[in-house]
Amino acid sequence: MKILALSGSNTKNSFNEALLKFITNHFADKYDFKFATVKGLPMFKEGVKAPADILALGTEVSNADLVLIGSPEQQHSVTSALSSTLEWLSSAVHPFHNKPVVIVSTSPLPQGAARSQTRLRTILSSPGFSANVFSGDEFMMGTAPKQFDQDGNLVDDGTVKFLDHFFDEVDNWYSEISK
């Protein structure tokens, strides 16, 4: 399965980006990952033709079998960088139509960016997207600074075990919707 791992953060040392990179390394033998980020993409401007880098990201979304979004939380919502990117994609190329999407998140706070996931699910179900969002167990990892070692590995065996379980559920879900 080809998975586009999309970081929704524009932060230099993003925990969500670290989580996606851990996932891509941890499951490298199981999936074909491509990494993308919203970092550096232009802010959405209504009525303006989508820039080339937005169109290229839209192609990456279209080419993926599944999109895995690492969604940080700002002000109880998704980041402005992720929101802007999604606005470009929903108005320019619509690559999320019926696209399987899985959301993961982490946060320095204990709730693990739960509100961001809820908000992102709402956005992805809107008419400009109509994405097929995974609704099984949710992966929201709190206390991010304590979860990673210096090399970006998750240090808690229970978290890694749950991540394995989470992706088993994603595999089962994907198999069902791909029939």
JSON list of C-alpha atoms in Angstrom, two decimals:
[
{"chain": "A", "resi": 1, "resn": "MET", "atom": "CA", "xyz": [0.00, 0.00, 0.00]},
{"chain": "A", "resi": 2, "resn": "LYS", "atom": "CA", "xyz": [1.31, 3.45, -0.92]},
{"chain": "A", "resi": 3, "resn": "ILE", "atom": "CA", "xyz": [0.88, 5.86, 2.00]},
{"chain": "A", "resi": 4, "resn": "LEU", "atom": "CA", "xyz": [1.44, 9.61, 1.87]},
{"chain": "A", "resi": 5, "resn": "ALA", "atom": "CA", "xyz": [2.48, 10.72, 5.37]},
{"chain": "A", "resi": 6, "resn": "LEU", "atom": "CA", "xyz": [1.51, 14.40, 5.53]},
{"chain": "A", "resi": 7, "resn": "SER", "atom": "CA", "xyz": [2.81, 16.54, 8.38]},
{"chain": "A", "resi": 8, "resn": "GLY", "atom": "CA", "xyz": [0.35, 19.30, 9.27]},
{"chain": "A", "resi": 9, "resn": "SER", "atom": "CA", "xyz": [2.99, 21.28, 11.16]},
{"chain": "A", "resi": 10, "resn": "ASN", "atom": "CA", "xyz": [5.21, 24.13, 10.08]},
{"chain": "A", "resi": 11, "resn": "THR", "atom": "CA", "xyz": [7.20, 24.01, 13.33]},
{"chain": "A", "resi": 12, "resn": "LYS", "atom": "CA", "xyz": [10.95, 23.43, 13.13]},
{"chain": "A", "resi": 13, "resn": "ASN", "atom": "CA", "xyz": [11.04, 20.59, 15.70]},
{"chain": "A", "resi": 14, "resn": "SER", "atom": "CA", "xyz": [7.53, 19.22, 15.30]},
{"chain": "A", "resi": 15, "resn": "PHE", "atom": "CA", "xyz": [6.51, 16.29, 17.47]},
{"chain": "A", "resi": 16, "resn": "ASN", "atom": "CA", "xyz": [3.88, 15.32, 14.89]},
{"chain": "A", "resi": 17, "resn": "GLU", "atom": "CA", "xyz": [6.53, 15.23, 12.19]},
{"chain": "A", "resi": 18, "resn": "ALA", "atom": "CA", "xyz": [8.68, 13.09, 14.53]},
{"chain": "A", "resi": 19, "resn": "LEU", "atom": "CA", "xyz": [5.71, 10.76, 15.03]},
{"chain": "A", "resi": 20, "resn": "LEU", "atom": "CA", "xyz": [5.19, 10.40, 11.27]},
{"chain": "A", "resi": 21, "resn": "LYS", "atom": "CA", "xyz": [8.89, 9.74, 10.73]},
{"chain": "A", "resi": 22, "resn": "PHE", "atom": "CA", "xyz": [8.84, 7.08, 13.46]},
{"chain": "A", "resi": 23, "resn": "ILE", "atom": "CA", "xyz": [5.79, 5.48, 11.82]},
{"chain": "A", "resi": 24, "resn": "THR", "atom": "CA", "xyz": [7.43, 5.50, 8.38]},
{"chain": "A", "resi": 25, "resn": "ASN", "atom": "CA", "xyz": [10.57, 3.85, 9.80]},
{"chain": "A", "resi": 26, "resn": "HIS", "atom": "CA", "xyz": [8.71, 1.41, 12.06]},
{"chain": "A", "resi": 27, "resn": "PHE", "atom": "CA", "xyz": [6.46, 0.17, 9.24]},
{"chain": "A", "resi": 28, "resn": "ALA", "atom": "CA", "xyz": [8.94, 0.56, 6.35]},
{"chain": "A", "resi": 29, "resn": "ASP", "atom": "CA", "xyz": [8.81, -3.17, 5.56]},
{"chain": "A", "resi": 30, "resn": "LYS", "atom": "CA", "xyz": [5.02, -3.19, 5.48]},
{"chain": "A", "resi": 31, "resn": "TYR", "atom": "CA", "xyz": [4.10, -0.05, 3.52]},
{"chain": "A", "resi": 32, "resn": "ASP", "atom": "CA", "xyz": [5.52, 2.16, 0.79]},
{"chain": "A", "resi": 33, "resn": "PHE", "atom": "CA", "xyz": [5.70, 5.60, 2.43]},
{"chain": "A", "resi": 34, "resn": "LYS", "atom": "CA", "xyz": [6.23, 9.02, 0.93]},
{"chain": "A", "resi": 35, "resn": "PHE", "atom": "CA", "xyz": [6.64, 11.97, 3.29]},
{"chain": "A", "resi": 36, "resn": "ALA", "atom": "CA", "xyz": [5.19, 15.44, 2.65]},
{"chain": "A", "resi": 37, "resn": "THR", "atom": "CA", "xyz": [4.78, 18.53, 4.76]},
{"chain": "A", "resi": 38, "resn": "VAL", "atom": "CA", "xyz": [2.76, 21.74, 4.74]},
{"chain": "A", "resi": 39, "resn": "LYS", "atom": "CA", "xyz": [5.89, 23.58, 5.87]},
{"chain": "A", "resi": 40, "resn": "GLY", "atom": "CA", "xyz": [6.67, 26.41, 3.47]},
{"chain": "A", "resi": 41, "resn": "LEU", "atom": "CA", "xyz": [3.48, 26.16, 1.42]},
{"chain": "A", "resi": 42, "resn": "PRO", "atom": "CA", "xyz": [1.75, 29.47, 0.61]},
{"chain": "A", "resi": 43, "resn": "MET", "atom": "CA", "xyz": [-1.33, 30.62, 2.47]},
{"chain": "A", "resi": 44, "resn": "PHE", "atom": "CA", "xyz": [-4.62, 30.09, 0.65]},
{"chain": "A", "resi": 45, "resn": "LYS", "atom": "CA", "xyz": [-5.94, 33.00, -1.39]},
{"chain": "A", "resi": 46, "resn": "GLU", "atom": "CA", "xyz": [-9.42, 32.66, -2.82]},
{"chain": "A", "resi": 47, "resn": "GLY", "atom": "CA", "xyz": [-9.70, 33.41, -6.52]},
{"chain": "A", "resi": 48, "resn": "VAL", "atom": "CA", "xyz": [-5.99, 32.84, -7.14]},
{"chain": "A", "resi": 49, "resn": "LYS", "atom": "CA", "xyz": [-4.68, 29.99, -9.27]},
{"chain": "A", "resi": 50, "resn": "ALA", "atom": "CA", "xyz": [-3.12, 27.25, -7.12]},
{"chain": "A", "resi": 51, "resn": "PRO", "atom": "CA", "xyz": [0.69, 27.41, -7.03]},
{"chain": "A", "resi": 52, "resn": "ALA", "atom": "CA", "xyz": [2.76, 24.57, -8.51]},
{"chain": "A", "resi": 53, "resn": "ASP", "atom": "CA", "xyz": [3.78, 23.16, -5.11]},
{"chain": "A", "resi": 54, "resn": "ILE", "atom": "CA", "xyz": [0.11, 22.86, -4.10]},
{"chain": "A", "resi": 55, "resn": "LEU", "atom": "CA", "xyz": [-0.71, 21.11, -7.38]},
{"chain": "A", "resi": 56, "resn": "ALA", "atom": "CA", "xyz": [2.27, 18.77, -6.83]},
{"chain": "A", "resi": 57, "resn": "LEU", "atom": "CA", "xyz": [0.95, 17.91, -3.36]},
{"chain": "A", "resi": 58, "resn": "GLY", "atom": "CA", "xyz": [-2.48, 17.29, -4.88]},
{"chain": "A", "resi": 59, "resn": "THR", "atom": "CA", "xyz": [-0.87, 14.81, -7.27]},
{"chain": "A", "resi": 60, "resn": "GLU", "atom": "CA", "xyz": [0.87, 13.08, -4.35]},
{"chain": "A", "resi": 61, "resn": "VAL", "atom": "CA", "xyz": [-2.48, 12.77, -2.53]},
{"chain": "A", "resi": 62, "resn": "SER", "atom": "CA", "xyz": [-4.12, 11.40, -5.68]},
{"chain": "A", "resi": 63, "resn": "ASN", "atom": "CA", "xyz": [-1.34, 8.85, -6.22]},
{"chain": "A", "resi": 64, "resn": "ALA", "atom": "CA", "xyz": [-1.45, 7.54, -2.66]},
{"chain": "A", "resi": 65, "resn": "ASP", "atom": "CA", "xyz": [-3.64, 4.61, -1.67]},
{"chain": "A", "resi": 66, "resn": "LEU", "atom": "CA", "xyz": [-4.06, 6.20, 1.76]},
{"chain": "A", "resi": 67, "resn": "VAL", "atom": "CA", "xyz": [-3.14, 9.54, 3.32]},
{"chain": "A", "resi": 68, "resn": "LEU", "atom": "CA", "xyz": [-1.81, 9.56, 6.89]},
{"chain": "A", "resi": 69, "resn": "ILE", "atom": "CA", "xyz": [-2.06, 13.04, 8.42]},
{"chain": "A", "resi": 70, "resn": "GLY", "atom": "CA", "xyz": [-0.09, 14.07, 11.51]},
{"chain": "A", "resi": 71, "resn": "SER", "atom": "CA", "xyz": [-2.26, 16.84, 12.90]},
{"chain": "A", "resi": 72, "resn": "PRO", "atom": "CA", "xyz": [-0.92, 19.16, 15.60]},
{"chain": "A", "resi": 73, "resn": "GLU", "atom": "CA", "xyz": [-3.31, 21.32, 17.60]},
{"chain": "A", "resi": 74, "resn": "GLN", "atom": "CA", "xyz": [-3.39, 25.11, 17.80]},
{"chain": "A", "resi": 75, "resn": "GLN", "atom": "CA", "xyz": [-6.16, 26.99, 19.59]},
{"chain": "A", "resi": 76, "resn": "HIS", "atom": "CA", "xyz": [-8.27, 23.80, 19.80]},
{"chain": "A", "resi": 77, "resn": "SER", "atom": "CA", "xyz": [-8.11, 23.31, 16.03]},
{"chain": "A", "resi": 78, "resn": "VAL", "atom": "CA", "xyz": [-5.81, 22.28, 13.18]},
{"chain": "A", "resi": 79, "resn": "THR", "atom": "CA", "xyz": [-2.83, 24.47, 12.41]},
{"chain": "A", "resi": 80, "resn": "SER", "atom": "CA", "xyz": [-3.32, 27.41, 10.08]},
{"chain": "A", "resi": 81, "resn": "ALA", "atom": "CA", "xyz": [-0.69, 25.89, 7.75]},
{"chain": "A", "resi": 82, "resn": "LEU", "atom": "CA", "xyz": [-2.66, 22.62, 7.46]},
{"chain": "A", "resi": 83, "resn": "SER", "atom": "CA", "xyz": [-5.98, 24.42, 7.12]},
{"chain": "A", "resi": 84, "resn": "SER", "atom": "CA", "xyz": [-4.59, 26.64, 4.36]},
{"chain": "A", "resi": 85, "resn": "THR", "atom": "CA", "xyz": [-3.14, 23.67, 2.46]},
{"chain": "A", "resi": 86, "resn": "LEU", "atom": "CA", "xyz": [-6.43, 21.82, 2.69]},
{"chain": "A", "resi": 87, "resn": "GLU", "atom": "CA", "xyz": [-8.30, 24.89, 1.44]},
{"chain": "A", "resi": 88, "resn": "TRP", "atom": "CA", "xyz": [-6.02, 25.03, -1.61]},
{"chain": "A", "resi": 89, "resn": "LEU", "atom": "CA", "xyz": [-6.51, 21.33, -2.30]},
{"chain": "A", "resi": 90, "resn": "SER", "atom": "CA", "xyz": [-10.28, 21.42, -1.83]},
{"chain": "A", "resi": 91, "resn": "SER", "atom": "CA", "xyz": [-10.71, 24.36, -4.18]},
{"chain": "A", "resi": 92, "resn": "ALA", "atom": "CA", "xyz": [-8.11, 23.52, -6.83]},
{"chain": "A", "resi": 93, "resn": "VAL", "atom": "CA", "xyz": [-7.84, 19.78, -7.46]},
{"chain": "A", "resi": 94, "resn": "HIS", "atom": "CA", "xyz": [-10.08, 17.81, -5.04]},
{"chain": "A", "resi": 95, "resn": "PRO", "atom": "CA", "xyz": [-7.69, 14.85, -4.50]},
{"chain": "A", "resi": 96, "resn": "PHE", "atom": "CA", "xyz": [-9.36, 13.74, -1.27]},
{"chain": "A", "resi": 97, "resn": "HIS", "atom": "CA", "xyz": [-12.65, 12.64, -2.87]},
{"chain": "A", "resi": 98, "resn": "ASN", "atom": "CA", "xyz": [-13.25, 9.10, -1.49]},
{"chain": "A", "resi": 99, "resn": "LYS", "atom": "CA", "xyz": [-9.57, 8.96, -0.46]},
{"chain": "A", "resi": 100, "resn": "PRO", "atom": "CA", "xyz": [-8.87, 6.81, 2.62]},
{"chain": "A", "resi": 101, "resn": "VAL", "atom": "CA", "xyz": [-7.44, 9.08, 5.33]},
{"chain": "A", "resi": 102, "resn": "VAL", "atom": "CA", "xyz": [-6.03, 8.21, 8.75]},
{"chain": "A", "resi": 103, "resn": "ILE", "atom": "CA", "xyz": [-5.29, 10.86, 11.37]},
{"chain": "A", "resi": 104, "resn": "VAL", "atom": "CA", "xyz": [-2.66, 10.64, 14.11]},
{"chain": "A", "resi": 105, "resn": "SER", "atom": "CA", "xyz": [-1.51, 13.31, 16.51]},
{"chain": "A", "resi": 106, "resn": "THR", "atom": "CA", "xyz": [0.71, 14.07, 19.42]},
{"chain": "A", "resi": 107, "resn": "SER", "atom": "CA", "xyz": [1.06, 17.02, 21.73]},
{"chain": "A", "resi": 108, "resn": "PRO", "atom": "CA", "xyz": [3.14, 18.18, 24.68]},
{"chain": "A", "resi": 109, "resn": "LEU", "atom": "CA", "xyz": [-0.17, 18.28, 26.58]},
{"chain": "A", "resi": 110, "resn": "PRO", "atom": "CA", "xyz": [-1.80, 15.11, 27.96]},
{"chain": "A", "resi": 111, "resn": "GLN", "atom": "CA", "xyz": [-4.81, 15.06, 25.58]},
{"chain": "A", "resi": 112, "resn": "GLY", "atom": "CA", "xyz": [-2.63, 14.43, 22.50]},
{"chain": "A", "resi": 113, "resn": "ALA", "atom": "CA", "xyz": [-4.24, 16.99, 20.14]},
{"chain": "A", "resi": 114, "resn": "ALA", "atom": "CA", "xyz": [-7.69, 15.39, 20.41]},
{"chain": "A", "resi": 115, "resn": "ARG", "atom": "CA", "xyz": [-9.49, 18.59, 19.40]},
{"chain": "A", "resi": 116, "resn": "SER", "atom": "CA", "xyz": [-7.37, 18.90, 16.27]},
{"chain": "A", "resi": 117, "resn": "GLN", "atom": "CA", "xyz": [-8.41, 15.40, 15.21]},
{"chain": "A", "resi": 118, "resn": "THR", "atom": "CA", "xyz": [-12.07, 16.20, 15.76]},
{"chain": "A", "resi": 119, "resn": "ARG", "atom": "CA", "xyz": [-11.80, 19.41, 13.76]},
{"chain": "A", "resi": 120, "resn": "LEU", "atom": "CA", "xyz": [-9.85, 17.72, 10.95]},
{"chain": "A", "resi": 121, "resn": "ARG", "atom": "CA", "xyz": [-12.50, 14.99, 10.67]},
{"chain": "A", "resi": 122, "resn": "THR", "atom": "CA", "xyz": [-15.13, 17.69, 10.20]},
{"chain": "A", "resi": 123, "resn": "ILE", "atom": "CA", "xyz": [-13.09, 19.44, 7.51]},
{"chain": "A", "resi": 124, "resn": "LEU", "atom": "CA", "xyz": [-12.39, 16.21, 5.62]},
{"chain": "A", "resi": 125, "resn": "SER", "atom": "CA", "xyz": [-16.08, 15.27, 5.55]},
{"chain": "A", "resi": 126, "resn": "SER", "atom": "CA", "xyz": [-17.13, 18.55, 3.97]},
{"chain": "A", "resi": 127, "resn": "PRO", "atom": "CA", "xyz": [-18.30, 18.66, 0.32]},
{"chain": "A", "resi": 128, "resn": "GLY", "atom": "CA", "xyz": [-14.96, 19.93, -1.03]},
{"chain": "A", "resi": 129, "resn": "PHE", "atom": "CA", "xyz": [-13.29, 16.80, 0.34]},
{"chain": "A", "resi": 130, "resn": "SER", "atom": "CA", "xyz": [-15.65, 13.86, 0.89]},
{"chain": "A", "resi": 131, "resn": "ALA", "atom": "CA", "xyz": [-12.71, 11.85, 2.22]},
{"chain": "A", "resi": 132, "resn": "ASN", "atom": "CA", "xyz": [-13.17, 8.39, 3.68]},
{"chain": "A", "resi": 133, "resn": "VAL", "atom": "CA", "xyz": [-11.78, 8.97, 7.19]},
{"chain": "A", "resi": 134, "resn": "PHE", "atom": "CA", "xyz": [-10.81, 6.03, 9.40]},
{"chain": "A", "resi": 135, "resn": "SER", "atom": "CA", "xyz": [-13.13, 5.97, 12.42]},
{"chain": "A", "resi": 136, "resn": "GLY", "atom": "CA", "xyz": [-11.77, 3.07, 14.48]},
{"chain": "A", "resi": 137, "resn": "ASP", "atom": "CA", "xyz": [-9.41, 3.53, 17.40]},
{"chain": "A", "resi": 138, "resn": "GLU", "atom": "CA", "xyz": [-7.76, 6.93, 17.50]},
{"chain": "A", "resi": 139, "resn": "PHE", "atom": "CA", "xyz": [-4.03, 7.52, 17.97]},
{"chain": "A", "resi": 140, "resn": "MET", "atom": "CA", "xyz": [-3.57, 10.62, 20.14]},
{"chain": "A", "resi": 141, "resn": "MET", "atom": "CA", "xyz": [-0.29, 10.58, 22.02]},
{"chain": "A", "resi": 142, "resn": "GLY", "atom": "CA", "xyz": [0.07, 13.03, 24.90]},
{"chain": "A", "resi": 143, "resn": "THR", "atom": "CA", "xyz": [3.18, 14.28, 26.70]},
{"chain": "A", "resi": 144, "resn": "ALA", "atom": "CA", "xyz": [5.23, 14.18, 23.49]},
{"chain": "A", "resi": 145, "resn": "PRO", "atom": "CA", "xyz": [8.54, 15.45, 24.94]},
{"chain": "A", "resi": 146, "resn": "LYS", "atom": "CA", "xyz": [8.68, 12.39, 27.20]},
{"chain": "A", "resi": 147, "resn": "GLN", "atom": "CA", "xyz": [7.69, 9.97, 24.40]},
{"chain": "A", "resi": 148, "resn": "PHE", "atom": "CA", "xyz": [10.74, 10.34, 22.11]},
{"chain": "A", "resi": 149, "resn": "ASP", "atom": "CA", "xyz": [14.43, 9.67, 22.65]},
{"chain": "A", "resi": 150, "resn": "GLN", "atom": "CA", "xyz": [17.25, 11.72, 21.07]},
{"chain": "A", "resi": 151, "resn": "ASP", "atom": "CA", "xyz": [17.04, 9.65, 17.85]},
{"chain": "A", "resi": 152, "resn": "GLY", "atom": "CA", "xyz": [13.29, 10.18, 17.38]},
{"chain": "A", "resi": 153, "resn": "ASN", "atom": "CA", "xyz": [12.26, 6.71, 18.56]},
{"chain": "A", "resi": 154, "resn": "LEU", "atom": "CA", "xyz": [9.22, 6.17, 20.74]},
{"chain": "A", "resi": 155, "resn": "VAL", "atom": "CA", "xyz": [10.49, 5.05, 24.13]},
{"chain": "A", "resi": 156, "resn": "ASP", "atom": "CA", "xyz": [7.30, 3.68, 25.66]},
{"chain": "A", "resi": 157, "resn": "ASP", "atom": "CA", "xyz": [6.74, 0.03, 24.70]},
{"chain": "A", "resi": 158, "resn": "GLY", "atom": "CA", "xyz": [3.01, 0.36, 25.42]},
{"chain": "A", "resi": 159, "resn": "THR", "atom": "CA", "xyz": [2.72, 3.23, 22.94]},
{"chain": "A", "resi": 160, "resn": "VAL", "atom": "CA", "xyz": [4.55, 1.25, 20.25]},
{"chain": "A", "resi": 161, "resn": "LYS", "atom": "CA", "xyz": [2.34, -1.77, 20.97]},
{"chain": "A", "resi": 162, "resn": "PHE", "atom": "CA", "xyz": [-0.80, 0.37, 20.61]},
{"chain": "A", "resi": 163, "resn": "LEU", "atom": "CA", "xyz": [0.58, 1.87, 17.39]},
{"chain": "A", "resi": 164, "resn": "ASP", "atom": "CA", "xyz": [0.99, -1.68, 16.03]},
{"chain": "A", "resi": 165, "resn": "HIS", "atom": "CA", "xyz": [-2.60, -2.48, 17.05]},
{"chain": "A", "resi": 166, "resn": "PHE", "atom": "CA", "xyz": [-3.79, 0.78, 15.50]},
{"chain": "A", "resi": 167, "resn": "PHE", "atom": "CA", "xyz": [-2.23, -0.06, 12.14]},
{"chain": "A", "resi": 168, "resn": "ASP", "atom": "CA", "xyz": [-3.68, -3.59, 12.27]},
{"chain": "A", "resi": 169, "resn": "GLU", "atom": "CA", "xyz": [-7.09, -1.91, 12.52]},
{"chain": "A", "resi": 170, "resn": "VAL", "atom": "CA", "xyz": [-6.21, 0.46, 9.68]},
{"chain": "A", "resi": 171, "resn": "ASP", "atom": "CA", "xyz": [-5.20, -2.54, 7.53]},
{"chain": "A", "resi": 172, "resn": "ASN", "atom": "CA", "xyz": [-8.50, -4.30, 8.23]},
{"chain": "A", "resi": 173, "resn": "TRP", "atom": "CA", "xyz": [-10.47, -1.13, 7.48]},
{"chain": "A", "resi": 174, "resn": "TYR", "atom": "CA", "xyz": [-8.54, -0.48, 4.27]},
{"chain": "A", "resi": 175, "resn": "SER", "atom": "CA", "xyz": [-9.12, -4.07, 3.12]},
{"chain": "A", "resi": 176, "resn": "GLU", "atom": "CA", "xyz": [-12.86, -3.66, 3.68]},
{"chain": "A", "resi": 177, "resn": "ILE", "atom": "CA", "xyz": [-13.22, -0.35, 1.85]},
{"chain": "A", "resi": 178, "resn": "SER", "atom": "CA", "xyz": [-10.98, -1.48, -1.03]},
{"chain": "A", "resi": 179, "resn": "LYS", "atom": "CA", "xyz": [-13.21, -4.40, -2.01]}
]
